[in-house]
Short mmCIF file of C-alpha atoms and ligand atoms in Angstrom, two decimals:
data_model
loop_
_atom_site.label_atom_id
_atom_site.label_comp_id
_atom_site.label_asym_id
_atom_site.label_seq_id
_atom_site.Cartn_x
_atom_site.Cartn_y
_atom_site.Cartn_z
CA UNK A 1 -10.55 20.20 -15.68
CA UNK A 2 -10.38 22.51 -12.61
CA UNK A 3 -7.03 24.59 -11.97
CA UNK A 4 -5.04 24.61 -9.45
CA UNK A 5 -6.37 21.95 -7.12
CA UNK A 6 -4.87 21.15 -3.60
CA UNK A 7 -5.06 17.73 -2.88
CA UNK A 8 -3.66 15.89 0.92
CA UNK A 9 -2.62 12.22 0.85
CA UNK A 10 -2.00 10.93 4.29
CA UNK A 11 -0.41 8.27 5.37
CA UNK A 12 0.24 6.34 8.95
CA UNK A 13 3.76 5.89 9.78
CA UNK A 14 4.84 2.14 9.99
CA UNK A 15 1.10 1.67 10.86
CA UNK A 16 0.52 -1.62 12.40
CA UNK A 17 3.85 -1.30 14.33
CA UNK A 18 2.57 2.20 15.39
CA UNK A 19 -0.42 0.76 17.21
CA UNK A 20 2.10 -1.95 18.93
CA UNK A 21 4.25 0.85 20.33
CA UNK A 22 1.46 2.34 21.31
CA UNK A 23 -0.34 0.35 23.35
CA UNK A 24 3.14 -1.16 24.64
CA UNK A 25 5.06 2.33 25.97
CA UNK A 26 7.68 -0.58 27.63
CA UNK A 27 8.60 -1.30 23.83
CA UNK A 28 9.15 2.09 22.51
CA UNK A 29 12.24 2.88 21.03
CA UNK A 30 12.81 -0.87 20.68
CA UNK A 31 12.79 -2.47 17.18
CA UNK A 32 9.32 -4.25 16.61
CA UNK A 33 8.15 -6.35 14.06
CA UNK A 34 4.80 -7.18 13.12
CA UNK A 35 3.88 -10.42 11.14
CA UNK A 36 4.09 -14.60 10.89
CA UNK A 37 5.77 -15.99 14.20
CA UNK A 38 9.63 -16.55 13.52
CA UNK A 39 9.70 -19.72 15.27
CA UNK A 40 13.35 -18.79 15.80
CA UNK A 41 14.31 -18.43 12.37
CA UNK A 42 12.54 -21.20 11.07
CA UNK A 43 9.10 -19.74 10.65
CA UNK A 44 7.06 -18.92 7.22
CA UNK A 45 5.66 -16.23 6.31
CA UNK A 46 6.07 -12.90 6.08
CA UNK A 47 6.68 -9.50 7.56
CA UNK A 48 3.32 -6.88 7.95
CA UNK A 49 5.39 -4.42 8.61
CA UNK A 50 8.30 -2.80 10.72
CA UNK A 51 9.32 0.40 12.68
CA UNK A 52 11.60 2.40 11.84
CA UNK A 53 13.78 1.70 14.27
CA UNK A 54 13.44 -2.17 13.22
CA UNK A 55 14.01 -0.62 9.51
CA UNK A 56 17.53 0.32 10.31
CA UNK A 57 18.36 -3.16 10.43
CA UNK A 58 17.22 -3.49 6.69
CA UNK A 59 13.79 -4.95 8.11
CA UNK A 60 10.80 -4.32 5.72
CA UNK A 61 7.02 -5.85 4.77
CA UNK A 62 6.86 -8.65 2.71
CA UNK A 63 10.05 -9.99 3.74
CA UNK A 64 10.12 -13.38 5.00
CA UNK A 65 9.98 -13.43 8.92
CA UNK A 66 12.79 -15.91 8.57
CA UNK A 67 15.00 -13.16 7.20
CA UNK A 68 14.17 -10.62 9.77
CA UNK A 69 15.24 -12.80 12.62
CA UNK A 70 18.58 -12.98 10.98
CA UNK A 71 18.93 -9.34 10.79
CA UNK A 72 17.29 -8.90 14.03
CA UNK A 73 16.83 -11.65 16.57
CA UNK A 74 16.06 -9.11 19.44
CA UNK A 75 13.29 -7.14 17.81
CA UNK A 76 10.06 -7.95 19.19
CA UNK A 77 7.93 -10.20 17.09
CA UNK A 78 4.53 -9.32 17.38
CA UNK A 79 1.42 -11.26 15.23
CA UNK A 80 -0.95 -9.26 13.39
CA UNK A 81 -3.80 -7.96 15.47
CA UNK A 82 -6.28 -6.76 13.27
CA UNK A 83 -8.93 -5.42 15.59
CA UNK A 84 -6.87 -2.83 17.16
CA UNK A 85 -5.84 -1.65 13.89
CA UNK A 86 -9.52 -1.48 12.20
CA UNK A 87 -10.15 0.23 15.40
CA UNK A 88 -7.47 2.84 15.26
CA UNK A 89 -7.92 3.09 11.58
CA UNK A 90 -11.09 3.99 11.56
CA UNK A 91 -10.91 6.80 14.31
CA UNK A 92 -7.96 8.38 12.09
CA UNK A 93 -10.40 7.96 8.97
CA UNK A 94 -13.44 9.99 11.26
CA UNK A 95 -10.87 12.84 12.06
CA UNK A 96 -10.13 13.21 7.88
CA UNK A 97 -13.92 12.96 7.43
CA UNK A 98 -14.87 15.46 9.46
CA UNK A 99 -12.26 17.65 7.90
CA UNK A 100 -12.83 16.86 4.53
CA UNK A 101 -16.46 17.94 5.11
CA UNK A 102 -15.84 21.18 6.73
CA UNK A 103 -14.03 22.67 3.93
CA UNK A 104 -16.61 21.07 1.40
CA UNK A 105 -13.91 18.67 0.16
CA UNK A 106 -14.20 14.96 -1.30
CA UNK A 107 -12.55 12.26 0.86
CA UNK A 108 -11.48 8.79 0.03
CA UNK A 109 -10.44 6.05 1.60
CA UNK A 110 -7.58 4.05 -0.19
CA UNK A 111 -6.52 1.77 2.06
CA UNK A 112 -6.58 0.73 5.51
CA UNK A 113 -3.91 3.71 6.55
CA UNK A 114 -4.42 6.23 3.36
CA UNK A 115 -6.68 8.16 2.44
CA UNK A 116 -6.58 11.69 0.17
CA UNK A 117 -8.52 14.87 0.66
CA UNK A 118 -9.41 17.60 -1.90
CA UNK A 119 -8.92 20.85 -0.27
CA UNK A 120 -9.36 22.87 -3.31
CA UNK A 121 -11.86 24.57 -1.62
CA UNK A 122 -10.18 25.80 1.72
CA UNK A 123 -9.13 28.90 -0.03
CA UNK A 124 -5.39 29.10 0.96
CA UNK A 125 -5.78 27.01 4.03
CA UNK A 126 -3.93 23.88 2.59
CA UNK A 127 -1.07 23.64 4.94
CA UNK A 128 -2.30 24.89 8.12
CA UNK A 129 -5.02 21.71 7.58
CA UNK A 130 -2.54 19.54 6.91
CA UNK A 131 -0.54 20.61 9.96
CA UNK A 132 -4.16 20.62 12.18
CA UNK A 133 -4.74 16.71 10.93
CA UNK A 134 -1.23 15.43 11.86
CA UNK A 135 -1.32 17.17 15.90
CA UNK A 136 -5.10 15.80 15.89
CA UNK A 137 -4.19 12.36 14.88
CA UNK A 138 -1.36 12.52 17.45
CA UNK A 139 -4.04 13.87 20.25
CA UNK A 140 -6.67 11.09 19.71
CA UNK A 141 -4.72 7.98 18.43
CA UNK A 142 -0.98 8.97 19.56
CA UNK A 143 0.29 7.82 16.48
CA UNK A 144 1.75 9.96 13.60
CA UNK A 145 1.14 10.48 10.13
CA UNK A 146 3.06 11.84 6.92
CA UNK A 147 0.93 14.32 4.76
CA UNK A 148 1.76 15.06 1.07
CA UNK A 149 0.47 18.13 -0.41
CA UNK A 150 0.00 18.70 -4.27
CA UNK A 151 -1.57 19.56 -7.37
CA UNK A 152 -2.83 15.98 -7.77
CA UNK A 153 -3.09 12.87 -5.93
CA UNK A 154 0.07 11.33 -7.95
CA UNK A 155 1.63 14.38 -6.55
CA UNK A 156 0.51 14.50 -3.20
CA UNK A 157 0.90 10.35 -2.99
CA UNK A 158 5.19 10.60 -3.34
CA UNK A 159 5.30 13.59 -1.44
CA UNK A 160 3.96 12.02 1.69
CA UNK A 161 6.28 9.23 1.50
CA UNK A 162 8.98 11.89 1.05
CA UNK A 163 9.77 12.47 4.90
CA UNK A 164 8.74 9.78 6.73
CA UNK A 165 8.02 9.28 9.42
CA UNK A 166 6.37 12.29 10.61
CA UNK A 167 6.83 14.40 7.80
CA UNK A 168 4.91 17.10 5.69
CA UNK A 169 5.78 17.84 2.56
CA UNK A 170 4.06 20.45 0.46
CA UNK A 171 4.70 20.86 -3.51
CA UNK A 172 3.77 23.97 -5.20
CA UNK A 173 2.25 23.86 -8.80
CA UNK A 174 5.81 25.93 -10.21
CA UNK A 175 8.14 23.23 -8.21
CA UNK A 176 6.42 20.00 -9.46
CA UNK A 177 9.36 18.93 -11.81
CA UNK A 178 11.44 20.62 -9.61
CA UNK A 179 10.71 17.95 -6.60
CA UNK A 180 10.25 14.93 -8.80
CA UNK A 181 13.32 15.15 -11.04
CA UNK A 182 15.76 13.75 -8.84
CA UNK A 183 13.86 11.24 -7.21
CA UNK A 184 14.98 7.23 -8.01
CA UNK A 185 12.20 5.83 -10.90
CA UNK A 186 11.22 3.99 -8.17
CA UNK A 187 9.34 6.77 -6.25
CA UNK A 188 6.96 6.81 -8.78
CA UNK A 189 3.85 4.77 -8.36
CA UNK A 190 3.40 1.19 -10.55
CA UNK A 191 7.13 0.94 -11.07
CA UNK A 192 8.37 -2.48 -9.19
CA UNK A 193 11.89 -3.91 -9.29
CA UNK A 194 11.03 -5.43 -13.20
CA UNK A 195 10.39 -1.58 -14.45
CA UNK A 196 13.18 -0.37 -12.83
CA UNK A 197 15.32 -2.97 -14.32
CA UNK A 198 14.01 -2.61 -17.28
CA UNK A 199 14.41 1.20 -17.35
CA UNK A 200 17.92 0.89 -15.98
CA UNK A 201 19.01 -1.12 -18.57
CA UNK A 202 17.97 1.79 -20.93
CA UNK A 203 20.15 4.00 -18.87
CA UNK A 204 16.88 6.01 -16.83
CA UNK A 205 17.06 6.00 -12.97
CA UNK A 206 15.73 9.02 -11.80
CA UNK A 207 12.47 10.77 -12.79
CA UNK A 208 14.54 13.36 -14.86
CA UNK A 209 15.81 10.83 -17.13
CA UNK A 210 12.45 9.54 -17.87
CA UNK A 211 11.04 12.53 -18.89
CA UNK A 212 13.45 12.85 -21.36
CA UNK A 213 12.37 9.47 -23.36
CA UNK A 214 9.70 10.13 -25.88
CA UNK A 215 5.88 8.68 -25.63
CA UNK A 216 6.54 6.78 -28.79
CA UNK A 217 9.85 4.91 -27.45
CA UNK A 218 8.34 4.57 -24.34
CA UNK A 219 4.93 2.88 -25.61
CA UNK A 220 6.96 0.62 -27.68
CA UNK A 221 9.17 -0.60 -24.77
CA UNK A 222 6.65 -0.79 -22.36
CA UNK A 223 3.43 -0.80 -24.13
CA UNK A 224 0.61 0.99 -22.47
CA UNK A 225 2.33 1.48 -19.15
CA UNK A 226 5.05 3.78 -20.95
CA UNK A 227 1.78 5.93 -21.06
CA UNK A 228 1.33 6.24 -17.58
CA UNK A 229 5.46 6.46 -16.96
CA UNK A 230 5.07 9.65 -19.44
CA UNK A 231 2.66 10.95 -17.53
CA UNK A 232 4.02 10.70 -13.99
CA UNK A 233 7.69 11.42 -14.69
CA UNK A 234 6.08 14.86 -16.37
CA UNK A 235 3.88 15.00 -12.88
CA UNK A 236 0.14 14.82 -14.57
CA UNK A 237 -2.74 12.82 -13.53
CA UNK A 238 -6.23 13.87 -13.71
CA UNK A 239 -7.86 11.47 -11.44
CA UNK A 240 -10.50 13.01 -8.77
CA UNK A 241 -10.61 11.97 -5.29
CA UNK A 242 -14.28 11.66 -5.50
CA UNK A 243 -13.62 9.08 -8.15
CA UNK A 244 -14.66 5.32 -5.85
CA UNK A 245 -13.28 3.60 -8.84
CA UNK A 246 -10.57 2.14 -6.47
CA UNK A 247 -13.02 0.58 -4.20
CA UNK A 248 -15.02 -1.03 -6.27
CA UNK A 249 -12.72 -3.99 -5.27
CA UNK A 250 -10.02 -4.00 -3.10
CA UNK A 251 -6.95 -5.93 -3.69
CA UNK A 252 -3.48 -7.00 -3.02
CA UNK A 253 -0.63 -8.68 -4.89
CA UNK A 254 2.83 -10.15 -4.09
CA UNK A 255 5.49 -10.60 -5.81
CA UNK A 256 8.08 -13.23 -4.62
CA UNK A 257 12.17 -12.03 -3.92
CA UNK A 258 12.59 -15.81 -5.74
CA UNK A 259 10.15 -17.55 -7.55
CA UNK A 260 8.14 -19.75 -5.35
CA UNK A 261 7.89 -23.49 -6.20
CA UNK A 262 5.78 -24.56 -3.17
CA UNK A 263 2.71 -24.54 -1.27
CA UNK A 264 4.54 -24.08 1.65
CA UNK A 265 5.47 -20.91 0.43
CA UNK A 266 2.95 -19.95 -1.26
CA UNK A 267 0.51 -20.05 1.69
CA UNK A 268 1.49 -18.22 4.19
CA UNK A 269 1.31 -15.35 1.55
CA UNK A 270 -1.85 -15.84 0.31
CA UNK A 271 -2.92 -15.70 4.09
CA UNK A 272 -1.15 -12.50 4.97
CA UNK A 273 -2.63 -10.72 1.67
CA UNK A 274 -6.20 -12.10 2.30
CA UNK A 275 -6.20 -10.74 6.06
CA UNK A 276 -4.93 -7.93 4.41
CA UNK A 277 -7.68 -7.21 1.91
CA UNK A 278 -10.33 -8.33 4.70
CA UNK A 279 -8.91 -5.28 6.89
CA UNK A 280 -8.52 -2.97 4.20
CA UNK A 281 -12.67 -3.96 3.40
CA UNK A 282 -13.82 -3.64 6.60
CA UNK A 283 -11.85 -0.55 8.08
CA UNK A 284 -13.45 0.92 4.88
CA UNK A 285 -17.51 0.22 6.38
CA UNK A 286 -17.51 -2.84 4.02
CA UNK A 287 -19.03 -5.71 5.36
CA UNK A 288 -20.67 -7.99 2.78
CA UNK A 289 -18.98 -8.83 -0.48
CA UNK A 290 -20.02 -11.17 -3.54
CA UNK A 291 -16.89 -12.30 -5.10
CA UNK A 292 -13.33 -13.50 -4.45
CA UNK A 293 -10.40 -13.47 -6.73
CA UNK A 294 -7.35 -14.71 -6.90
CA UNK A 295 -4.83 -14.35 -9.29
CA UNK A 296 -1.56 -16.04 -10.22
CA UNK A 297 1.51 -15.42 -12.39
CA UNK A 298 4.26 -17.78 -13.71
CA UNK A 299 7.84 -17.00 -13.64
CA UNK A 300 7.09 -17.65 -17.50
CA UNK A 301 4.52 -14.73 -17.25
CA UNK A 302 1.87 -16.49 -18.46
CA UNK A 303 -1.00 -15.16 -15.83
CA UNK A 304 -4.45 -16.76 -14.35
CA UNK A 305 -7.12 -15.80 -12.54
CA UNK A 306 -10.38 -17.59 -11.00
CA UNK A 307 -13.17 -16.27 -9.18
CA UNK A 308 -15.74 -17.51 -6.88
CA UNK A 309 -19.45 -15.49 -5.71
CA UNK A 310 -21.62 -16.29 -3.42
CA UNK A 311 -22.43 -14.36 -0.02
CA UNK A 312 -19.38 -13.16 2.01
CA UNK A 313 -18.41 -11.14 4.98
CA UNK A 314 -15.21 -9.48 5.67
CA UNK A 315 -15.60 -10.77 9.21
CA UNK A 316 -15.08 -14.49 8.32
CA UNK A 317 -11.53 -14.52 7.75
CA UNK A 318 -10.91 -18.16 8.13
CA UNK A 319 -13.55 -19.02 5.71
CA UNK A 320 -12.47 -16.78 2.94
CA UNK A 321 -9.05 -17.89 3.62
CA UNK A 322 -10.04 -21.42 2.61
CA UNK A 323 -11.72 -20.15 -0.22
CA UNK A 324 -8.85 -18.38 -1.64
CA UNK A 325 -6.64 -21.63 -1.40
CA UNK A 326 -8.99 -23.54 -2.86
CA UNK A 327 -9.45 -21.35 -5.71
CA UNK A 328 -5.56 -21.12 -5.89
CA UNK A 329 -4.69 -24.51 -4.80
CA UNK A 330 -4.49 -26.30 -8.92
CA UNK A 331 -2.10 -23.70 -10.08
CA UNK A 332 0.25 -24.50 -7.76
CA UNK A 333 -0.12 -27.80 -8.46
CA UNK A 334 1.45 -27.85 -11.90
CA UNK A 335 5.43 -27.88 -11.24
CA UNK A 336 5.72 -24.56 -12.33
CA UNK A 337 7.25 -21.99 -10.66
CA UNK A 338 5.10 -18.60 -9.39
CA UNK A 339 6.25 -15.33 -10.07
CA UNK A 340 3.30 -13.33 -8.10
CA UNK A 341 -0.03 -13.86 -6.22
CA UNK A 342 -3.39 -11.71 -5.91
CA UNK A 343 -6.12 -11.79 -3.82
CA UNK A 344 -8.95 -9.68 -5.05
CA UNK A 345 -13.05 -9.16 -3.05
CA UNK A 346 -15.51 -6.99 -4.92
CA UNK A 347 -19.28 -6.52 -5.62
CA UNK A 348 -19.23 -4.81 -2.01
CA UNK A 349 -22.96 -4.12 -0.53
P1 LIG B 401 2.09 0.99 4.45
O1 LIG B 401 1.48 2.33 4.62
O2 LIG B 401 2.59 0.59 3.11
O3 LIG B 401 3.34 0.82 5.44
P2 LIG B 401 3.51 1.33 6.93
O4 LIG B 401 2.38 2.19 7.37
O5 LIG B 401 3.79 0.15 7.82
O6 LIG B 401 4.86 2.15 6.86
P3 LIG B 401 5.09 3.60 6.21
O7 LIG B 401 5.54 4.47 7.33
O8 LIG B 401 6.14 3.38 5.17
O9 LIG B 401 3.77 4.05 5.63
O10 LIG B 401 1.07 -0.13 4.90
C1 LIG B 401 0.13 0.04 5.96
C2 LIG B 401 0.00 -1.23 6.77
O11 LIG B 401 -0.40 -2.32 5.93
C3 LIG B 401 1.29 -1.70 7.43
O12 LIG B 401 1.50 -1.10 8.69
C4 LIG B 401 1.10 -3.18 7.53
C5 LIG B 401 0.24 -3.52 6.35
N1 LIG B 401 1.07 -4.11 5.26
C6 LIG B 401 1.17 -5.50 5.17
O13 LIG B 401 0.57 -6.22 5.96
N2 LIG B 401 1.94 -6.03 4.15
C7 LIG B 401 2.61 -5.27 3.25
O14 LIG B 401 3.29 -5.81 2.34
C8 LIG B 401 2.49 -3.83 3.35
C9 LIG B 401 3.22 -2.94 2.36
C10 LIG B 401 1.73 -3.31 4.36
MG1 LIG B 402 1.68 3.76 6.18
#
């Protein structure tokens, strides 16, 4: 494997809320909150996402839009509006392009507001690229980002999210376990509330703890994630940027704060993730996909998924919308509670 690689990850600050403020001066430095309509505290739903100054309220995505009125009833609600945000995100995505290229690096695209670079081959020029993206970002979409530098993309993932909003944070090869040590388990990527808990229980909260568990205790607690938790606390991961495995399908999950026992739960979640996955898709260049998945877990665990191909278009939201529920629709049907959904399109042409 090659030594010493640089590698960017960048990241748009409270993205969707960005673009709001934006193209609304009158609200800025007002909380805003993208998502369902509240209907005055009584709508479904769920948060997109909020800024920061709607954060400080405890405001954050996935939360029901019911529970951010409470905290907040004078933010401003706004609903999702996915064409300015394709639009934006795909200007930002030209402006990493076009740098990636220059300095003969590999780009990709990981969702609609990441992406990572590979300037291994800048020769030295790492930070003053990083600090060139975020002021031309700024110039041509007035919106900022948070950059992460690193050895690796796990690396260069946590540091971005390390001084939001705004931030840069840049992690030398020597001051790897340095940075990650202290950091909450949670920092790391793939651990959710059920890791954490799990891991807490065995006395580990921070990364530093972690790395003290041996592989073999670790793989029999956790089975082949404790793999992966060995690997990240220690701050390894050989994955390339070039490497399109992650958009071979593009996907989303939630999992609910309480078990869900309705439809009327249930679907205004599915909707949010599927307009989700359609952006992600078509921000990306996709346009034409073969196959939609959803996927469903149990608050017993037990977990089921069910597919459906024909000819699809990341355009035709509504359609795929109804596709997903009807896909989903008989395992919500069963009385049992519902730990998570997934939405899932791949087979991309
Ligand atoms: P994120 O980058 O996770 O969040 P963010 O950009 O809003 O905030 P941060 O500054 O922490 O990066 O997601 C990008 C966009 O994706 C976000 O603006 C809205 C959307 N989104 C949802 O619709 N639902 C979600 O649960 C999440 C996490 C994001
Ligand atoms: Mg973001």
């Amino acid at each position: 494997m090659q030594k010493n690689r640089i590698i960017l990850h960048i990241d748009l600050d409270a993205f969707f809320a960005s673009c709001e403020e934006r193209e609304n001066p009158r609200f800025r430095g007002m909380p805003i909150v993208v998502g369902a309509d509240p209907k005055e505290g009584k709508g479904r739903g769920v948060v997109s996402t909020a800024n920061y100054k709607a954060r400080e309220f405890g405001i954050h995505s996935a939360l029901p839009i019911s529970g951010a009125w409470r905290l907040c009833p004078n933010a401003i609600f706004l609903p999702v509006n996915s064409s300015l945000y394709s639009r934006v995100s795909r200007s930002v995505m030209d402006i990493l392009k076009n740098t990636a290229q220059k300095y003969n690096g590999e780009f990709n695209q990981t969702s609609v507001d990441e992406a990572y670079i590979d300037l291994s081959s800048s020769k030295g020029l790492g930070i003053s690229i990083a600090k060139n993206l975020k002021h031309e970002i700024y110039k041509h979409e007035k919106i900022t980002a948070s950059i992460g530098m690193g050895p690796n993309m796990l690396i260069a993932k946590i540091a971005s999210d390390f001084q939001k909003p705004n931030g840069l944070t840049i992690v030398k090869p020597k001051d790897v376990q340095k940075f990650l040590d202290p950091l909450p388990i949670r920092r790391l990527p793939g651990i959710g509330p059920k890791t954490e808990r799990g891991l807490g229980r065995l006395g580990i909260k921070t990364v530093c703890d972690l790395r003290k568990i041996d592989q073999p205790l670790l793989y029999e607690k956790f089975g082949q994630q404790g793999i992966s938790l060995y690997e990240s606390s220690h701050g390894l991961d050989n994955r390339q940027v070039a490497d399109r495995q992650a958009t071979k399908s593009i996907s989303e999950e939630h999992t609910f704060e309480h078990d869900a026992d309705s439809l009327q739960e249930i679907l205004p979640v599915l909707f949010t993730i599927t307009k989700r996955v359609l952006l992600n898709a078509s921000s990306q260049g996709y346009k034409k996909f073969r196959t939609i998945t959803v996927r469903l877990r149990y608050a017993d665990f037990k977990t089921h998924t069910k597919s459906l191909s024909g000819a699809y278009n990341t355009q035709n939201v509504e359609e795929i919308e109804k596709i997903a529920l009807k896909l989903l629709w008989p395992f919500t049907a069963q009385n049992k509670k519902i730990r998570l959904i997934g939405f899932r399109v791949s087979r991309f042409e």
